[in-house]
Amino acid sequence: ILEVAKKMAGFENVSYVACGIGESDVSIQVVAKDTAEIYQFITDVVRKVPGVRKTTTSIVPLIIKDVYQWRVPEKVVTEISAKEETPTD
C-alpha cells in the first residue's frame, strides 16, 4: 500500500495522497482540466501501477469548504491546555 501511495505522490497532477483504514487503502486527489483528462489518467496511469487492484472515482463539482492544512480546532487545543494546567492529586 505504501509503495502505491509513494508512486501516486510522484505524479505532478496528484495534489493529495493519503493511506487510510476502511474502504480505501489509498486516496488521491487529481487536478485535471476536464473529465476526459481524469478518465485518461485513471485508466492509462493509475490502473497500471503495480498493486492497484481497484479504483473508485468521484468528481467534485462544488466545494463548500476546503482547508489546505488539517488542524486541531482551537476549542480542543484550549481544553487540552486547561487539563494540562490543572494539578491532579
PDB file of N, CA, C and O in Angstrom, residues 28-89:
ATOM      1  N   ILE A  28      -6.358   9.553  -3.402  1.00  0.00           N
ATOM      2  CA  ILE A  28      -5.603  10.606  -4.078  1.00  0.00           C
ATOM      3  C   ILE A  28      -6.566  11.662  -4.594  1.00  0.00           C
ATOM      4  O   ILE A  28      -7.743  11.391  -4.807  1.00  0.00           O
ATOM      5  N   GLN A  29      -6.052  12.856  -4.752  1.00  0.00           N
ATOM      6  CA  GLN A  29      -6.794  13.945  -5.384  1.00  0.00           C
ATOM      7  C   GLN A  29      -6.044  14.317  -6.651  1.00  0.00           C
ATOM      8  O   GLN A  29      -4.833  14.546  -6.612  1.00  0.00           O
ATOM      9  N   VAL A  30      -6.762  14.330  -7.744  1.00  0.00           N
ATOM     10  CA  VAL A  30      -6.165  14.628  -9.040  1.00  0.00           C
ATOM     11  C   VAL A  30      -6.695  15.960  -9.544  1.00  0.00           C
ATOM     12  O   VAL A  30      -7.899  16.216  -9.487  1.00  0.00           O
ATOM     13  N   VAL A  31      -5.804  16.789 -10.052  1.00  0.00           N
ATOM     14  CA  VAL A  31      -6.194  18.050 -10.662  1.00  0.00           C
ATOM     15  C   VAL A  31      -6.156  17.847 -12.174  1.00  0.00           C
ATOM     16  O   VAL A  31      -5.153  17.361 -12.713  1.00  0.00           O
ATOM     17  N   ALA A  32      -7.259  18.184 -12.847  1.00  0.00           N
ATOM     18  CA  ALA A  32      -7.337  17.994 -14.292  1.00  0.00           C
ATOM     19  C   ALA A  32      -8.183  19.092 -14.914  1.00  0.00           C
ATOM     20  O   ALA A  32      -9.004  19.706 -14.235  1.00  0.00           O
ATOM     21  N   LYS A  33      -8.002  19.312 -16.207  1.00  0.00           N
ATOM     22  CA  LYS A  33      -8.754  20.370 -16.885  1.00  0.00           C
ATOM     23  C   LYS A  33     -10.188  19.957 -17.192  1.00  0.00           C
ATOM     24  O   LYS A  33     -11.058  20.800 -17.325  1.00  0.00           O
ATOM     25  N   ASP A  34     -10.433  18.631 -17.324  1.00  0.00           N
ATOM     26  CA  ASP A  34     -11.785  18.159 -17.617  1.00  0.00           C
ATOM     27  C   ASP A  34     -11.904  16.676 -17.285  1.00  0.00           C
ATOM     28  O   ASP A  34     -10.920  16.035 -16.907  1.00  0.00           O
ATOM     29  N   THR A  35     -13.110  16.131 -17.428  1.00  0.00           N
ATOM     30  CA  THR A  35     -13.331  14.726 -17.076  1.00  0.00           C
ATOM     31  C   THR A  35     -12.596  13.784 -18.019  1.00  0.00           C
ATOM     32  O   THR A  35     -12.197  12.692 -17.618  1.00  0.00           O
ATOM     33  N   ALA A  36     -12.400  14.184 -19.258  1.00  0.00           N
ATOM     34  CA  ALA A  36     -11.655  13.340 -20.199  1.00  0.00           C
ATOM     35  C   ALA A  36     -10.218  13.142 -19.726  1.00  0.00           C
ATOM     36  O   ALA A  36      -9.669  12.037 -19.807  1.00  0.00           O
ATOM     37  N   GLU A  37      -9.620  14.188 -19.204  1.00  0.00           N
ATOM     38  CA  GLU A  37      -8.250  14.093 -18.691  1.00  0.00           C
ATOM     39  C   GLU A  37      -8.192  13.205 -17.444  1.00  0.00           C
ATOM     40  O   GLU A  37      -7.255  12.431 -17.268  1.00  0.00           O
ATOM     41  N   ILE A  38      -9.203  13.311 -16.596  1.00  0.00           N
ATOM     42  CA  ILE A  38      -9.267  12.436 -15.411  1.00  0.00           C
ATOM     43  C   ILE A  38      -9.395  10.982 -15.854  1.00  0.00           C
ATOM     44  O   ILE A  38      -8.677  10.103 -15.368  1.00  0.00           O
ATOM     45  N   TYR A  39     -10.304  10.729 -16.805  1.00  0.00           N
ATOM     46  CA  TYR A  39     -10.507   9.371 -17.311  1.00  0.00           C
ATOM     47  C   TYR A  39      -9.205   8.794 -17.866  1.00  0.00           C
ATOM     48  O   TYR A  39      -8.821   7.665 -17.568  1.00  0.00           O
ATOM     49  N   GLN A  40      -8.517   9.579 -18.662  1.00  0.00           N
ATOM     50  CA  GLN A  40      -7.247   9.134 -19.244  1.00  0.00           C
ATOM     51  C   GLN A  40      -6.232   8.817 -18.156  1.00  0.00           C
ATOM     52  O   GLN A  40      -5.541   7.791 -18.208  1.00  0.00           O
ATOM     53  N   PHE A  41      -6.118   9.673 -17.163  1.00  0.00           N
ATOM     54  CA  PHE A  41      -5.138   9.466 -16.092  1.00  0.00           C
ATOM     55  C   PHE A  41      -5.468   8.209 -15.292  1.00  0.00           C
ATOM     56  O   PHE A  41      -4.579   7.397 -15.011  1.00  0.00           O
ATOM     57  N   ILE A  42      -6.731   8.028 -14.945  1.00  0.00           N
ATOM     58  CA  ILE A  42      -7.120   6.847 -14.159  1.00  0.00           C
ATOM     59  C   ILE A  42      -6.911   5.565 -14.960  1.00  0.00           C
ATOM     60  O   ILE A  42      -6.328   4.595 -14.470  1.00  0.00           O
ATOM     61  N   THR A  43      -7.382   5.541 -16.205  1.00  0.00           N
ATOM     62  CA  THR A  43      -7.312   4.304 -16.988  1.00  0.00           C
ATOM     63  C   THR A  43      -5.916   4.003 -17.521  1.00  0.00           C
ATOM     64  O   THR A  43      -5.509   2.836 -17.540  1.00  0.00           O
ATOM     65  N   ASP A  44      -5.191   5.009 -17.952  1.00  0.00           N
ATOM     66  CA  ASP A  44      -3.887   4.778 -18.568  1.00  0.00           C
ATOM     67  C   ASP A  44      -2.710   4.842 -17.602  1.00  0.00           C
ATOM     68  O   ASP A  44      -1.627   4.368 -17.933  1.00  0.00           O
ATOM     69  N   VAL A  45      -2.914   5.440 -16.435  1.00  0.00           N
ATOM     70  CA  VAL A  45      -1.800   5.596 -15.499  1.00  0.00           C
ATOM     71  C   VAL A  45      -2.070   4.861 -14.188  1.00  0.00           C
ATOM     72  O   VAL A  45      -1.380   3.899 -13.842  1.00  0.00           O
ATOM     73  N   VAL A  46      -3.078   5.311 -13.451  1.00  0.00           N
ATOM     74  CA  VAL A  46      -3.322   4.774 -12.110  1.00  0.00           C
ATOM     75  C   VAL A  46      -3.577   3.269 -12.133  1.00  0.00           C
ATOM     76  O   VAL A  46      -2.975   2.513 -11.370  1.00  0.00           O
ATOM     77  N   ARG A  47      -4.446   2.819 -13.008  1.00  0.00           N
ATOM     78  CA  ARG A  47      -4.798   1.389 -13.044  1.00  0.00           C
ATOM     79  C   ARG A  47      -3.642   0.498 -13.462  1.00  0.00           C
ATOM     80  O   ARG A  47      -3.683  -0.704 -13.248  1.00  0.00           O
ATOM     81  N   LYS A  48      -2.608   1.070 -14.041  1.00  0.00           N
ATOM     82  CA  LYS A  48      -1.450   0.288 -14.478  1.00  0.00           C
ATOM     83  C   LYS A  48      -0.322   0.266 -13.449  1.00  0.00           C
ATOM     84  O   LYS A  48       0.695  -0.390 -13.660  1.00  0.00           O
ATOM     85  N   VAL A  49      -0.483   0.984 -12.344  1.00  0.00           N
ATOM     86  CA  VAL A  49       0.525   0.973 -11.288  1.00  0.00           C
ATOM     87  C   VAL A  49       0.467  -0.382 -10.577  1.00  0.00           C
ATOM     88  O   VAL A  49      -0.613  -0.808 -10.151  1.00  0.00           O
ATOM     89  N   PRO A  50       1.587  -1.074 -10.464  1.00  0.00           N
ATOM     90  CA  PRO A  50       1.590  -2.361  -9.756  1.00  0.00           C
ATOM     91  C   PRO A  50       1.036  -2.218  -8.336  1.00  0.00           C
ATOM     92  O   PRO A  50       1.409  -1.298  -7.614  1.00  0.00           O
ATOM     93  N   GLY A  51       0.119  -3.090  -7.978  1.00  0.00           N
ATOM     94  CA  GLY A  51      -0.502  -3.051  -6.655  1.00  0.00           C
ATOM     95  C   GLY A  51      -1.893  -2.460  -6.653  1.00  0.00           C
ATOM     96  O   GLY A  51      -2.651  -2.670  -5.718  1.00  0.00           O
ATOM     97  N   VAL A  52      -2.250  -1.709  -7.689  1.00  0.00           N
ATOM     98  CA  VAL A  52      -3.597  -1.140  -7.786  1.00  0.00           C
ATOM     99  C   VAL A  52      -4.527  -2.233  -8.299  1.00  0.00           C
ATOM    100  O   VAL A  52      -4.332  -2.772  -9.384  1.00  0.00           O
ATOM    101  N   ARG A  53      -5.526  -2.584  -7.483  1.00  0.00           N
ATOM    102  CA  ARG A  53      -6.469  -3.635  -7.858  1.00  0.00           C
ATOM    103  C   ARG A  53      -7.827  -3.080  -8.246  1.00  0.00           C
ATOM    104  O   ARG A  53      -8.584  -3.698  -8.973  1.00  0.00           O
ATOM    105  N   LYS A  54      -8.174  -1.900  -7.749  1.00  0.00           N
ATOM    106  CA  LYS A  54      -9.494  -1.321  -7.998  1.00  0.00           C
ATOM    107  C   LYS A  54      -9.395   0.187  -7.825  1.00  0.00           C
ATOM    108  O   LYS A  54      -8.619   0.679  -6.999  1.00  0.00           O
ATOM    109  N   THR A  55     -10.189   0.911  -8.603  1.00  0.00           N
ATOM    110  CA  THR A  55     -10.280   2.356  -8.414  1.00  0.00           C
ATOM    111  C   THR A  55     -11.742   2.756  -8.292  1.00  0.00           C
ATOM    112  O   THR A  55     -12.625   2.095  -8.839  1.00  0.00           O
ATOM    113  N   THR A  56     -11.978   3.813  -7.570  1.00  0.00           N
ATOM    114  CA  THR A  56     -13.289   4.435  -7.474  1.00  0.00           C
ATOM    115  C   THR A  56     -13.065   5.925  -7.671  1.00  0.00           C
ATOM    116  O   THR A  56     -12.220   6.518  -7.010  1.00  0.00           O
ATOM    117  N   THR A  57     -13.810   6.505  -8.585  1.00  0.00           N
ATOM    118  CA  THR A  57     -13.616   7.917  -8.915  1.00  0.00           C
ATOM    119  C   THR A  57     -14.839   8.728  -8.520  1.00  0.00           C
ATOM    120  O   THR A  57     -15.968   8.310  -8.769  1.00  0.00           O
ATOM    121  N   SER A  58     -14.594   9.863  -7.905  1.00  0.00           N
ATOM    122  CA  SER A  58     -15.654  10.816  -7.571  1.00  0.00           C
ATOM    123  C   SER A  58     -15.273  12.156  -8.174  1.00  0.00           C
ATOM    124  O   SER A  58     -14.149  12.620  -8.014  1.00  0.00           O
ATOM    125  N   ILE A  59     -16.203  12.770  -8.851  1.00  0.00           N
ATOM    126  CA  ILE A  59     -15.996  14.107  -9.407  1.00  0.00           C
ATOM    127  C   ILE A  59     -16.586  15.098  -8.415  1.00  0.00           C
ATOM    128  O   ILE A  59     -17.715  14.932  -7.947  1.00  0.00           O
ATOM    129  N   VAL A  60     -15.830  16.132  -8.081  1.00  0.00           N
ATOM    130  CA  VAL A  60     -16.272  17.135  -7.110  1.00  0.00           C
ATOM    131  C   VAL A  60     -16.576  18.429  -7.872  1.00  0.00           C
ATOM    132  O   VAL A  60     -15.675  19.195  -8.180  1.00  0.00           O
ATOM    133  N   PRO A  61     -17.861  18.664  -8.182  1.00  0.00           N
ATOM    134  CA  PRO A  61     -18.206  19.850  -8.960  1.00  0.00           C
ATOM    135  C   PRO A  61     -18.360  21.123  -8.125  1.00  0.00           C
ATOM    136  O   PRO A  61     -18.360  22.219  -8.665  1.00  0.00           O
ATOM    137  N   LEU A  62     -18.510  20.968  -6.806  1.00  0.00           N
ATOM    138  CA  LEU A  62     -18.728  22.134  -5.952  1.00  0.00           C
ATOM    139  C   LEU A  62     -18.021  21.913  -4.620  1.00  0.00           C
ATOM    140  O   LEU A  62     -18.235  20.898  -3.964  1.00  0.00           O
ATOM    141  N   ILE A  63     -17.208  22.860  -4.234  1.00  0.00           N
ATOM    142  CA  ILE A  63     -16.509  22.788  -2.947  1.00  0.00           C
ATOM    143  C   ILE A  63     -17.103  23.852  -2.035  1.00  0.00           C
ATOM    144  O   ILE A  63     -17.121  25.033  -2.375  1.00  0.00           O
ATOM    145  N   ILE A  64     -17.598  23.434  -0.890  1.00  0.00           N
ATOM    146  CA  ILE A  64     -18.193  24.355   0.081  1.00  0.00           C
ATOM    147  C   ILE A  64     -17.130  24.904   1.027  1.00  0.00           C
ATOM    148  O   ILE A  64     -17.115  26.079   1.351  1.00  0.00           O
ATOM    149  N   LYS A  65     -16.230  24.037   1.450  1.00  0.00           N
ATOM    150  CA  LYS A  65     -15.146  24.456   2.342  1.00  0.00           C
ATOM    151  C   LYS A  65     -13.940  23.596   2.046  1.00  0.00           C
ATOM    152  O   LYS A  65     -14.058  22.388   1.860  1.00  0.00           O
ATOM    153  N   ASP A  66     -12.777  24.209   2.004  1.00  0.00           N
ATOM    154  CA  ASP A  66     -11.550  23.485   1.735  1.00  0.00           C
ATOM    155  C   ASP A  66     -10.467  24.015   2.659  1.00  0.00           C
ATOM    156  O   ASP A  66     -10.103  25.184   2.580  1.00  0.00           O
ATOM    157  N   VAL A  67     -10.001  23.166   3.536  1.00  0.00           N
ATOM    158  CA  VAL A  67      -8.933  23.531   4.468  1.00  0.00           C
ATOM    159  C   VAL A  67      -7.662  22.876   3.950  1.00  0.00           C
ATOM    160  O   VAL A  67      -7.574  21.647   3.877  1.00  0.00           O
ATOM    161  N   TYR A  68      -6.705  23.656   3.556  1.00  0.00           N
ATOM    162  CA  TYR A  68      -5.486  23.109   2.962  1.00  0.00           C
ATOM    163  C   TYR A  68      -4.613  22.390   3.968  1.00  0.00           C
ATOM    164  O   TYR A  68      -3.939  21.444   3.637  1.00  0.00           O
ATOM    165  N   GLN A  69      -4.614  22.843   5.193  1.00  0.00           N
ATOM    166  CA  GLN A  69      -3.823  22.201   6.225  1.00  0.00           C
ATOM    167  C   GLN A  69      -4.758  21.714   7.311  1.00  0.00           C
ATOM    168  O   GLN A  69      -5.529  22.482   7.862  1.00  0.00           O
ATOM    169  N   TRP A  70      -4.682  20.418   7.606  1.00  0.00           N
ATOM    170  CA  TRP A  70      -5.512  19.882   8.681  1.00  0.00           C
ATOM    171  C   TRP A  70      -5.026  20.484   9.975  1.00  0.00           C
ATOM    172  O   TRP A  70      -3.834  20.631  10.213  1.00  0.00           O
ATOM    173  N   ARG A  71      -5.964  20.837  10.840  1.00  0.00           N
ATOM    174  CA  ARG A  71      -5.585  21.430  12.109  1.00  0.00           C
ATOM    175  C   ARG A  71      -6.557  20.986  13.191  1.00  0.00           C
ATOM    176  O   ARG A  71      -7.700  20.640  12.917  1.00  0.00           O
ATOM    177  N   VAL A  72      -6.082  21.041  14.407  1.00  0.00           N
ATOM    178  CA  VAL A  72      -6.927  20.730  15.547  1.00  0.00           C
ATOM    179  C   VAL A  72      -7.739  21.989  15.848  1.00  0.00           C
ATOM    180  O   VAL A  72      -7.173  23.088  15.938  1.00  0.00           O
ATOM    181  N   PRO A  73      -9.070  21.880  16.015  1.00  0.00           N
ATOM    182  CA  PRO A  73      -9.876  23.064  16.322  1.00  0.00           C
ATOM    183  C   PRO A  73      -9.402  23.756  17.602  1.00  0.00           C
ATOM    184  O   PRO A  73      -8.997  23.091  18.556  1.00  0.00           O
ATOM    185  N   GLU A  74      -9.460  25.069  17.607  1.00  0.00           N
ATOM    186  CA  GLU A  74      -8.976  25.868  18.745  1.00  0.00           C
ATOM    187  C   GLU A  74      -9.621  25.442  20.062  1.00  0.00           C
ATOM    188  O   GLU A  74      -8.976  25.413  21.103  1.00  0.00           O
ATOM    189  N   LYS A  75     -10.905  25.108  20.047  1.00  0.00           N
ATOM    190  CA  LYS A  75     -11.613  24.681  21.255  1.00  0.00           C
ATOM    191  C   LYS A  75     -10.949  23.447  21.865  1.00  0.00           C
ATOM    192  O   LYS A  75     -10.776  23.359  23.079  1.00  0.00           O
ATOM    193  N   VAL A  76     -10.542  22.503  21.032  1.00  0.00           N
ATOM    194  CA  VAL A  76      -9.897  21.282  21.523  1.00  0.00           C
ATOM    195  C   VAL A  76      -8.528  21.616  22.112  1.00  0.00           C
ATOM    196  O   VAL A  76      -8.159  21.115  23.176  1.00  0.00           O
ATOM    197  N   VAL A  77      -7.776  22.474  21.449  1.00  0.00           N
ATOM    198  CA  VAL A  77      -6.463  22.879  21.954  1.00  0.00           C
ATOM    199  C   VAL A  77      -6.607  23.542  23.318  1.00  0.00           C
ATOM    200  O   VAL A  77      -5.857  23.253  24.258  1.00  0.00           O
ATOM    201  N   THR A  78      -7.595  24.421  23.472  1.00  0.00           N
ATOM    202  CA  THR A  78      -7.838  25.103  24.742  1.00  0.00           C
ATOM    203  C   THR A  78      -8.194  24.111  25.842  1.00  0.00           C
ATOM    204  O   THR A  78      -7.693  24.201  26.962  1.00  0.00           O
ATOM    205  N   GLU A  79      -9.069  23.146  25.527  1.00  0.00           N
ATOM    206  CA  GLU A  79      -9.469  22.140  26.514  1.00  0.00           C
ATOM    207  C   GLU A  79      -8.284  21.280  26.958  1.00  0.00           C
ATOM    208  O   GLU A  79      -8.114  20.993  28.135  1.00  0.00           O
ATOM    209  N   ILE A  80      -7.448  20.890  26.019  1.00  0.00           N
ATOM    210  CA  ILE A  80      -6.269  20.079  26.363  1.00  0.00           C
ATOM    211  C   ILE A  80      -5.306  20.888  27.219  1.00  0.00           C
ATOM    212  O   ILE A  80      -4.784  20.396  28.218  1.00  0.00           O
ATOM    213  N   SER A  81      -5.085  22.140  26.858  1.00  0.00           N
ATOM    214  CA  SER A  81      -4.188  23.010  27.633  1.00  0.00           C
ATOM    215  C   SER A  81      -4.704  23.198  29.048  1.00  0.00           C
ATOM    216  O   SER A  81      -3.934  23.174  30.011  1.00  0.00           O
ATOM    217  N   ALA A  82      -6.015  23.384  29.197  1.00  0.00           N
ATOM    218  CA  ALA A  82      -6.608  23.586  30.526  1.00  0.00           C
ATOM    219  C   ALA A  82      -6.428  22.338  31.385  1.00  0.00           C
ATOM    220  O   ALA A  82      -6.116  22.436  32.581  1.00  0.00           O
ATOM    221  N   LYS A  83      -6.584  21.156  30.801  1.00  0.00           N
ATOM    222  CA  LYS A  83      -6.404  19.910  31.545  1.00  0.00           C
ATOM    223  C   LYS A  83      -4.960  19.735  31.981  1.00  0.00           C
ATOM    224  O   LYS A  83      -4.686  19.257  33.082  1.00  0.00           O
ATOM    225  N   GLU A  84      -4.018  20.128  31.141  1.00  0.00           N
ATOM    226  CA  GLU A  84      -2.599  20.003  31.467  1.00  0.00           C
ATOM    227  C   GLU A  84      -2.192  20.973  32.579  1.00  0.00           C
ATOM    228  O   GLU A  84      -1.298  20.675  33.359  1.00  0.00           O
ATOM    229  N   GLU A  85      -2.857  22.113  32.671  1.00  0.00           N
ATOM    230  CA  GLU A  85      -2.530  23.106  33.676  1.00  0.00           C
ATOM    231  C   GLU A  85      -3.165  22.824  35.030  1.00  0.00           C
ATOM    232  O   GLU A  85      -2.730  23.329  36.046  1.00  0.00           O
ATOM    233  N   THR A  86      -4.226  22.001  35.047  1.00  0.00           N
ATOM    234  CA  THR A  86      -4.916  21.687  36.278  1.00  0.00           C
ATOM    235  C   THR A  86      -4.140  20.620  37.046  1.00  0.00           C
ATOM    236  O   THR A  86      -3.898  19.531  36.546  1.00  0.00           O
ATOM    237  N   PRO A  87      -3.724  20.948  38.294  1.00  0.00           N
ATOM    238  CA  PRO A  87      -2.969  19.963  39.084  1.00  0.00           C
ATOM    239  C   PRO A  87      -3.896  18.820  39.509  1.00  0.00           C
ATOM    240  O   PRO A  87      -5.069  19.004  39.795  1.00  0.00           O
ATOM    241  N   THR A  88      -3.347  17.628  39.502  1.00  0.00           N
ATOM    242  CA  THR A  88      -4.108  16.455  39.950  1.00  0.00           C
ATOM    243  C   THR A  88      -3.495  15.942  41.241  1.00  0.00           C
ATOM    244  O   THR A  88      -2.304  16.039  41.474  1.00  0.00           O
ATOM    245  N   ASP A  89      -4.349  15.402  42.090  1.00  0.00           N
ATOM    246  CA  ASP A  89      -3.862  14.884  43.373  1.00  0.00           C
ATOM    247  C   ASP A  89      -3.496  13.437  43.293  1.00  0.00           C
ATOM    248  O   ASP A  89      -3.913  12.653  42.589  1.00  0.00           O
TER     249      ASP A  89
END
